Amino acid sequence: MDLSTARQNMITHQVNANRVTDPLILTALADIPRERFLPRSLWGVAYADEDLPVAPGRALMEPRVFARLLQAAEVEADEAALVVGCATGYAAAVLARLASAVVALEVDPALAAKATEALTDLGVLNATVVTGPLAEGYPDQAPYDVIFVDGMVPKVPTALLDQLADGGRLVAVEGTAPIGRGVIYTHEGQGVGRFAAFDAVVGRLPGFDPQPRFRF
């Protein structure tokens, strides 16, 4: 299969067709080989319009939702970004083309190692992979201008919103399958606003389920 042609078809028929027109995003998607972040057995379907598994219970987000969230984040070239749940590093690689610096947070050490290897092999120098609980974010390098939550969560926790810089944006898919919404949080002054932008359902991230309350 001609993967370069498949990549361009993905941009034309999935990304453009889903109202993503930002030329910087389109260029980044064209330049980053998505197959390099997948098991070799899945290279032939690397540009399919669906989530693709990279580990038990983990997947790369489908391209049309991924690109639309990126466009909603309005990433600027001088900004710092956090990817929550980077898996094998694809979102971090694309964001690294748009932002000045990217911190890629992953809870699974094996996936974090794969992300580091893939980013290094592709010469991505402005993205760093770190490990830790996803719902806690990575406060050591906060605040962030952009936080990209790379999977579906029931609700974005306050711990992540607290790591947004003034004027920062967090994008995520909130919900529980089969119902989800692409949402944008914005931090302005002392408050955080939320806007539900579009319907979307993608693979869920671990560690975001609400903790049961103890009752007598």
PDB file of C-alpha atoms in Angstrom:
ATOM      1  CA  MET A   1       0.000   0.000   0.000  1.00  0.00           C
ATOM      2  CA  ASP A   2       1.130   3.545  -0.794  1.00  0.00           C
ATOM      3  CA  LEU A   3       0.959   5.056   2.687  1.00  0.00           C
ATOM      4  CA  SER A   4       1.707   8.573   1.448  1.00  0.00           C
ATOM      5  CA  THR A   5      -1.369   8.434  -0.771  1.00  0.00           C
ATOM      6  CA  ALA A   6      -3.418   6.990   2.097  1.00  0.00           C
ATOM      7  CA  ARG A   7      -2.262   9.853   4.322  1.00  0.00           C
ATOM      8  CA  GLN A   8      -3.357  12.441   1.772  1.00  0.00           C
ATOM      9  CA  ASN A   9      -6.702  10.673   1.323  1.00  0.00           C
ATOM     10  CA  MET A  10      -7.183  10.826   5.093  1.00  0.00           C
ATOM     11  CA  ILE A  11      -6.657  14.589   5.006  1.00  0.00           C
ATOM     12  CA  THR A  12      -8.967  15.123   2.056  1.00  0.00           C
ATOM     13  CA  HIS A  13     -11.818  12.753   2.883  1.00  0.00           C
ATOM     14  CA  GLN A  14     -11.797  12.708   6.690  1.00  0.00           C
ATOM     15  CA  VAL A  15     -10.158  15.889   7.963  1.00  0.00           C
ATOM     16  CA  ASN A  16     -11.177  18.471   5.340  1.00  0.00           C
ATOM     17  CA  ALA A  17     -14.611  16.867   5.122  1.00  0.00           C
ATOM     18  CA  ASN A  18     -15.007  17.446   8.870  1.00  0.00           C
ATOM     19  CA  ARG A  19     -14.453  21.212   8.501  1.00  0.00           C
ATOM     20  CA  VAL A  20     -10.798  21.263   9.506  1.00  0.00           C
ATOM     21  CA  THR A  21      -9.119  23.861   7.298  1.00  0.00           C
ATOM     22  CA  ASP A  22      -6.183  25.204   9.344  1.00  0.00           C
ATOM     23  CA  PRO A  23      -3.210  24.922   6.949  1.00  0.00           C
ATOM     24  CA  LEU A  24      -0.709  24.360   9.774  1.00  0.00           C
ATOM     25  CA  ILE A  25      -2.689  21.382  11.053  1.00  0.00           C
ATOM     26  CA  LEU A  26      -3.079  19.965   7.563  1.00  0.00           C
ATOM     27  CA  THR A  27       0.659  20.289   6.940  1.00  0.00           C
ATOM     28  CA  ALA A  28       1.495  18.610  10.252  1.00  0.00           C
ATOM     29  CA  LEU A  29      -0.852  15.721   9.482  1.00  0.00           C
ATOM     30  CA  ALA A  30       0.727  15.366   6.046  1.00  0.00           C
ATOM     31  CA  ASP A  31       4.247  15.336   7.478  1.00  0.00           C
ATOM     32  CA  ILE A  32       3.812  12.932  10.410  1.00  0.00           C
ATOM     33  CA  PRO A  33       3.576   9.242   9.420  1.00  0.00           C
ATOM     34  CA  ARG A  34       0.767   7.878  11.591  1.00  0.00           C
ATOM     35  CA  GLU A  35       1.818   4.307  10.879  1.00  0.00           C
ATOM     36  CA  ARG A  36       5.031   4.807  12.839  1.00  0.00           C
ATOM     37  CA  PHE A  37       2.959   5.005  16.030  1.00  0.00           C
ATOM     38  CA  LEU A  38       1.144   1.717  15.393  1.00  0.00           C
ATOM     39  CA  PRO A  39       2.102  -1.961  15.500  1.00  0.00           C
ATOM     40  CA  ARG A  40       3.458  -2.956  12.091  1.00  0.00           C
ATOM     41  CA  SER A  41       0.495  -5.314  11.649  1.00  0.00           C
ATOM     42  CA  LEU A  42      -1.787  -2.251  11.501  1.00  0.00           C
ATOM     43  CA  TRP A  43       0.218  -0.147   9.067  1.00  0.00           C
ATOM     44  CA  GLY A  44      -2.151  -1.062   6.250  1.00  0.00           C
ATOM     45  CA  VAL A  45      -5.075   0.571   8.083  1.00  0.00           C
ATOM     46  CA  ALA A  46      -3.117   3.457   9.633  1.00  0.00           C
ATOM     47  CA  TYR A  47      -5.321   6.054   7.912  1.00  0.00           C
ATOM     48  CA  ALA A  48      -8.702   4.417   8.470  1.00  0.00           C
ATOM     49  CA  ASP A  49     -11.434   6.607   9.911  1.00  0.00           C
ATOM     50  CA  GLU A  50     -11.492   4.861  13.291  1.00  0.00           C
ATOM     51  CA  ASP A  51      -9.626   4.475  16.557  1.00  0.00           C
ATOM     52  CA  LEU A  52      -6.717   2.048  16.164  1.00  0.00           C
ATOM     53  CA  PRO A  53      -5.523  -0.112  19.095  1.00  0.00           C
ATOM     54  CA  VAL A  54      -1.968   0.278  20.382  1.00  0.00           C
ATOM     55  CA  ALA A  55      -2.339  -1.645  23.677  1.00  0.00           C
ATOM     56  CA  PRO A  56      -5.166  -3.323  25.610  1.00  0.00           C
ATOM     57  CA  GLY A  57      -7.791  -0.661  26.176  1.00  0.00           C
ATOM     58  CA  ARG A  58      -5.751   2.076  24.443  1.00  0.00           C
ATOM     59  CA  ALA A  59      -5.950   3.475  20.926  1.00  0.00           C
ATOM     60  CA  LEU A  60      -4.917   6.283  18.614  1.00  0.00           C
ATOM     61  CA  MET A  61      -7.836   8.681  18.261  1.00  0.00           C
ATOM     62  CA  GLU A  62      -9.643   8.607  14.924  1.00  0.00           C
ATOM     63  CA  PRO A  63      -8.238  11.275  12.580  1.00  0.00           C
ATOM     64  CA  ARG A  64     -11.328  13.422  12.059  1.00  0.00           C
ATOM     65  CA  VAL A  65     -11.991  13.886  15.789  1.00  0.00           C
ATOM     66  CA  PHE A  66      -8.294  14.365  16.541  1.00  0.00           C
ATOM     67  CA  ALA A  67      -7.937  17.081  13.905  1.00  0.00           C
ATOM     68  CA  ARG A  68     -11.098  18.873  14.934  1.00  0.00           C
ATOM     69  CA  LEU A  69      -9.991  19.029  18.568  1.00  0.00           C
ATOM     70  CA  LEU A  70      -6.606  20.367  17.449  1.00  0.00           C
ATOM     71  CA  GLN A  71      -8.268  23.102  15.407  1.00  0.00           C
ATOM     72  CA  ALA A  72     -10.477  24.028  18.365  1.00  0.00           C
ATOM     73  CA  ALA A  73      -7.370  24.401  20.553  1.00  0.00           C
ATOM     74  CA  GLU A  74      -6.033  27.205  18.295  1.00  0.00           C
ATOM     75  CA  VAL A  75      -2.400  26.361  19.080  1.00  0.00           C
ATOM     76  CA  GLU A  76       0.123  29.178  18.599  1.00  0.00           C
ATOM     77  CA  ALA A  77       3.782  28.674  17.668  1.00  0.00           C
ATOM     78  CA  ASP A  78       5.130  30.148  20.916  1.00  0.00           C
ATOM     79  CA  GLU A  79       2.906  28.118  23.251  1.00  0.00           C
ATOM     80  CA  ALA A  80       3.528  25.190  25.596  1.00  0.00           C
ATOM     81  CA  ALA A  81       1.238  22.161  25.383  1.00  0.00           C
ATOM     82  CA  LEU A  82       0.444  19.107  27.496  1.00  0.00           C
ATOM     83  CA  VAL A  83      -0.862  15.874  25.973  1.00  0.00           C
ATOM     84  CA  VAL A  84      -2.726  13.773  28.532  1.00  0.00           C
ATOM     85  CA  GLY A  85      -2.611  10.075  27.647  1.00  0.00           C
ATOM     86  CA  CYS A  86      -0.113  10.268  24.792  1.00  0.00           C
ATOM     87  CA  ALA A  87       0.001   6.462  24.259  1.00  0.00           C
ATOM     88  CA  THR A  88       2.606   5.883  21.530  1.00  0.00           C
ATOM     89  CA  GLY A  89       3.122   9.612  20.903  1.00  0.00           C
ATOM     90  CA  TYR A  90       1.239  10.483  17.701  1.00  0.00           C
ATOM     91  CA  ALA A  91      -0.656  13.444  19.175  1.00  0.00           C
ATOM     92  CA  ALA A  92       2.568  14.738  20.720  1.00  0.00           C
ATOM     93  CA  ALA A  93       4.359  14.533  17.369  1.00  0.00           C
ATOM     94  CA  VAL A  94       1.642  16.506  15.583  1.00  0.00           C
ATOM     95  CA  LEU A  95       1.362  19.081  18.371  1.00  0.00           C
ATOM     96  CA  ALA A  96       5.137  19.506  18.325  1.00  0.00           C
ATOM     97  CA  ARG A  97       4.750  20.923  14.797  1.00  0.00           C
ATOM     98  CA  LEU A  98       2.313  23.541  16.079  1.00  0.00           C
ATOM     99  CA  ALA A  99       3.621  24.507  19.544  1.00  0.00           C
ATOM    100  CA  SER A 100       6.960  25.553  20.968  1.00  0.00           C
ATOM    101  CA  ALA A 101       7.202  22.743  23.527  1.00  0.00           C
ATOM    102  CA  VAL A 102       5.127  19.649  24.303  1.00  0.00           C
ATOM    103  CA  VAL A 103       4.964  17.536  27.449  1.00  0.00           C
ATOM    104  CA  ALA A 104       3.483  14.115  26.678  1.00  0.00           C
ATOM    105  CA  LEU A 105       2.053  12.388  29.764  1.00  0.00           C
ATOM    106  CA  GLU A 106       1.464   8.631  29.806  1.00  0.00           C
ATOM    107  CA  VAL A 107       0.515   6.297  32.669  1.00  0.00           C
ATOM    108  CA  ASP A 108       1.764   3.068  31.028  1.00  0.00           C
ATOM    109  CA  PRO A 109       5.596   2.873  31.122  1.00  0.00           C
ATOM    110  CA  ALA A 110       5.684   0.509  28.127  1.00  0.00           C
ATOM    111  CA  LEU A 111       3.656   2.931  26.005  1.00  0.00           C
ATOM    112  CA  ALA A 112       5.777   5.837  27.226  1.00  0.00           C
ATOM    113  CA  ALA A 113       8.900   3.995  26.064  1.00  0.00           C
ATOM    114  CA  LYS A 114       7.347   3.416  22.635  1.00  0.00           C
ATOM    115  CA  ALA A 115       6.391   7.091  22.416  1.00  0.00           C
ATOM    116  CA  THR A 116       9.921   8.179  23.285  1.00  0.00           C
ATOM    117  CA  GLU A 117      11.367   5.822  20.671  1.00  0.00           C
ATOM    118  CA  ALA A 118       8.969   6.964  17.930  1.00  0.00           C
ATOM    119  CA  LEU A 119       9.514  10.662  18.640  1.00  0.00           C
ATOM    120  CA  THR A 120      13.282  10.190  18.695  1.00  0.00           C
ATOM    121  CA  ASP A 121      13.267   8.215  15.441  1.00  0.00           C
ATOM    122  CA  LEU A 122      11.320  11.031  13.745  1.00  0.00           C
ATOM    123  CA  GLY A 123      13.631  13.723  15.093  1.00  0.00           C
ATOM    124  CA  VAL A 124      10.982  15.427  17.224  1.00  0.00           C
ATOM    125  CA  LEU A 125      13.137  17.493  19.582  1.00  0.00           C
ATOM    126  CA  ASN A 126      10.566  19.690  21.326  1.00  0.00           C
ATOM    127  CA  ALA A 127       8.414  16.944  22.875  1.00  0.00           C
ATOM    128  CA  THR A 128       9.237  15.184  26.157  1.00  0.00           C
ATOM    129  CA  VAL A 129       7.498  12.026  27.394  1.00  0.00           C
ATOM    130  CA  VAL A 130       6.811  11.742  31.131  1.00  0.00           C
ATOM    131  CA  THR A 131       4.931   9.159  33.186  1.00  0.00           C
ATOM    132  CA  GLY A 132       2.324   9.533  35.900  1.00  0.00           C
ATOM    133  CA  PRO A 133      -1.416   9.362  36.653  1.00  0.00           C
ATOM    134  CA  LEU A 134      -3.294  10.954  33.772  1.00  0.00           C
ATOM    135  CA  ALA A 135      -6.038  12.607  35.809  1.00  0.00           C
ATOM    136  CA  GLU A 136      -3.411  14.516  37.810  1.00  0.00           C
ATOM    137  CA  GLY A 137      -1.767  16.074  34.757  1.00  0.00           C
ATOM    138  CA  TYR A 138       1.858  17.153  35.066  1.00  0.00           C
ATOM    139  CA  PRO A 139       2.008  20.163  37.392  1.00  0.00           C
ATOM    140  CA  ASP A 140       5.832  20.215  37.451  1.00  0.00           C
ATOM    141  CA  GLN A 141       5.860  22.133  34.144  1.00  0.00           C
ATOM    142  CA  ALA A 142       2.521  23.922  34.402  1.00  0.00           C
ATOM    143  CA  PRO A 143       0.964  26.220  33.429  1.00  0.00           C
ATOM    144  CA  TYR A 144       0.209  25.163  29.858  1.00  0.00           C
ATOM    145  CA  ASP A 145      -1.290  27.236  27.078  1.00  0.00           C
ATOM    146  CA  VAL A 146      -2.917  24.131  25.582  1.00  0.00           C
ATOM    147  CA  ILE A 147      -3.933  20.823  27.139  1.00  0.00           C
ATOM    148  CA  PHE A 148      -4.981  18.062  24.745  1.00  0.00           C
ATOM    149  CA  VAL A 149      -6.751  15.102  26.378  1.00  0.00           C
ATOM    150  CA  ASP A 150      -6.027  12.189  24.043  1.00  0.00           C
ATOM    151  CA  GLY A 151      -9.108  10.046  24.694  1.00  0.00           C
ATOM    152  CA  MET A 152     -12.592  10.173  26.155  1.00  0.00           C
ATOM    153  CA  VAL A 153     -13.153  10.955  29.846  1.00  0.00           C
ATOM    154  CA  PRO A 154     -16.422  11.184  31.803  1.00  0.00           C
ATOM    155  CA  LYS A 155     -15.519  14.718  32.879  1.00  0.00           C
ATOM    156  CA  VAL A 156     -12.326  16.767  32.820  1.00  0.00           C
ATOM    157  CA  PRO A 157     -11.025  16.933  36.418  1.00  0.00           C
ATOM    158  CA  THR A 158     -10.265  20.191  38.162  1.00  0.00           C
ATOM    159  CA  ALA A 159      -6.615  19.134  38.520  1.00  0.00           C
ATOM    160  CA  LEU A 160      -6.150  19.500  34.760  1.00  0.00           C
ATOM    161  CA  LEU A 161      -8.047  22.785  34.503  1.00  0.00           C
ATOM    162  CA  ASP A 162      -5.891  24.195  37.288  1.00  0.00           C
ATOM    163  CA  GLN A 163      -2.826  23.680  35.068  1.00  0.00           C
ATOM    164  CA  LEU A 164      -4.073  26.021  32.325  1.00  0.00           C
ATOM    165  CA  ALA A 165      -2.332  29.351  31.871  1.00  0.00           C
ATOM    166  CA  ASP A 166      -4.412  32.506  31.738  1.00  0.00           C
ATOM    167  CA  GLY A 167      -5.896  32.427  28.252  1.00  0.00           C
ATOM    168  CA  GLY A 168      -5.200  28.691  27.988  1.00  0.00           C
ATOM    169  CA  ARG A 169      -7.434  26.134  26.295  1.00  0.00           C
ATOM    170  CA  LEU A 170      -8.139  22.502  27.120  1.00  0.00           C
ATOM    171  CA  VAL A 171      -9.780  20.251  24.524  1.00  0.00           C
ATOM    172  CA  ALA A 172     -11.213  16.815  25.202  1.00  0.00           C
ATOM    173  CA  VAL A 173     -14.019  14.393  24.428  1.00  0.00           C
ATOM    174  CA  GLU A 174     -16.290  14.110  27.462  1.00  0.00           C
ATOM    175  CA  GLY A 175     -18.907  11.440  27.978  1.00  0.00           C
ATOM    176  CA  THR A 176     -19.497   7.728  28.227  1.00  0.00           C
ATOM    177  CA  ALA A 177     -19.937   5.608  25.116  1.00  0.00           C
ATOM    178  CA  PRO A 178     -22.109   5.708  23.093  1.00  0.00           C
ATOM    179  CA  ILE A 179     -22.576   9.411  23.890  1.00  0.00           C
ATOM    180  CA  GLY A 180     -19.756  11.951  23.855  1.00  0.00           C
ATOM    181  CA  ARG A 181     -19.029  15.591  23.045  1.00  0.00           C
ATOM    182  CA  GLY A 182     -15.922  17.388  21.899  1.00  0.00           C
ATOM    183  CA  VAL A 183     -15.505  20.206  24.426  1.00  0.00           C
ATOM    184  CA  ILE A 184     -13.305  23.285  24.819  1.00  0.00           C
ATOM    185  CA  TYR A 185     -12.436  24.766  28.205  1.00  0.00           C
ATOM    186  CA  THR A 186     -10.952  28.255  28.343  1.00  0.00           C
ATOM    187  CA  HIS A 187      -9.237  29.879  31.316  1.00  0.00           C
ATOM    188  CA  GLU A 188      -9.789  33.611  31.537  1.00  0.00           C
ATOM    189  CA  GLY A 189      -8.875  35.534  34.676  1.00  0.00           C
ATOM    190  CA  GLN A 190     -10.385  33.792  37.694  1.00  0.00           C
ATOM    191  CA  GLY A 191     -12.835  31.637  35.756  1.00  0.00           C
ATOM    192  CA  VAL A 192     -12.998  28.695  33.386  1.00  0.00           C
ATOM    193  CA  GLY A 193     -15.587  28.493  30.631  1.00  0.00           C
ATOM    194  CA  ARG A 194     -16.811  25.365  28.843  1.00  0.00           C
ATOM    195  CA  PHE A 195     -18.200  25.036  25.328  1.00  0.00           C
ATOM    196  CA  ALA A 196     -19.541  21.798  23.818  1.00  0.00           C
ATOM    197  CA  ALA A 197     -18.568  21.950  20.148  1.00  0.00           C
ATOM    198  CA  PHE A 198     -19.487  18.688  18.413  1.00  0.00           C
ATOM    199  CA  ASP A 199     -20.571  15.072  18.910  1.00  0.00           C
ATOM    200  CA  ALA A 200     -17.747  12.545  19.184  1.00  0.00           C
ATOM    201  CA  VAL A 201     -17.019   9.140  20.706  1.00  0.00           C
ATOM    202  CA  VAL A 202     -13.441   7.865  20.978  1.00  0.00           C
ATOM    203  CA  GLY A 203     -11.532   5.366  23.105  1.00  0.00           C
ATOM    204  CA  ARG A 204     -11.635   6.097  26.833  1.00  0.00           C
ATOM    205  CA  LEU A 205      -8.631   6.958  28.948  1.00  0.00           C
ATOM    206  CA  PRO A 206      -7.925   5.031  32.156  1.00  0.00           C
ATOM    207  CA  GLY A 207      -7.920   6.649  35.576  1.00  0.00           C
ATOM    208  CA  PHE A 208     -10.748   9.154  35.140  1.00  0.00           C
ATOM    209  CA  ASP A 209     -13.689   7.219  36.572  1.00  0.00           C
ATOM    210  CA  PRO A 210     -15.176   8.951  39.626  1.00  0.00           C
ATOM    211  CA  GLN A 211     -14.201   7.355  42.917  1.00  0.00           C
ATOM    212  CA  PRO A 212     -17.091   5.698  44.800  1.00  0.00           C
ATOM    213  CA  ARG A 213     -18.210   7.585  47.893  1.00  0.00           C
ATOM    214  CA  PHE A 214     -18.185   5.793  51.217  1.00  0.00           C
ATOM    215  CA  ARG A 215     -21.587   5.581  52.860  1.00  0.00           C
ATOM    216  CA  PHE A 216     -22.627   4.256  56.260  1.00  0.00           C
TER     217      PHE A 216
END
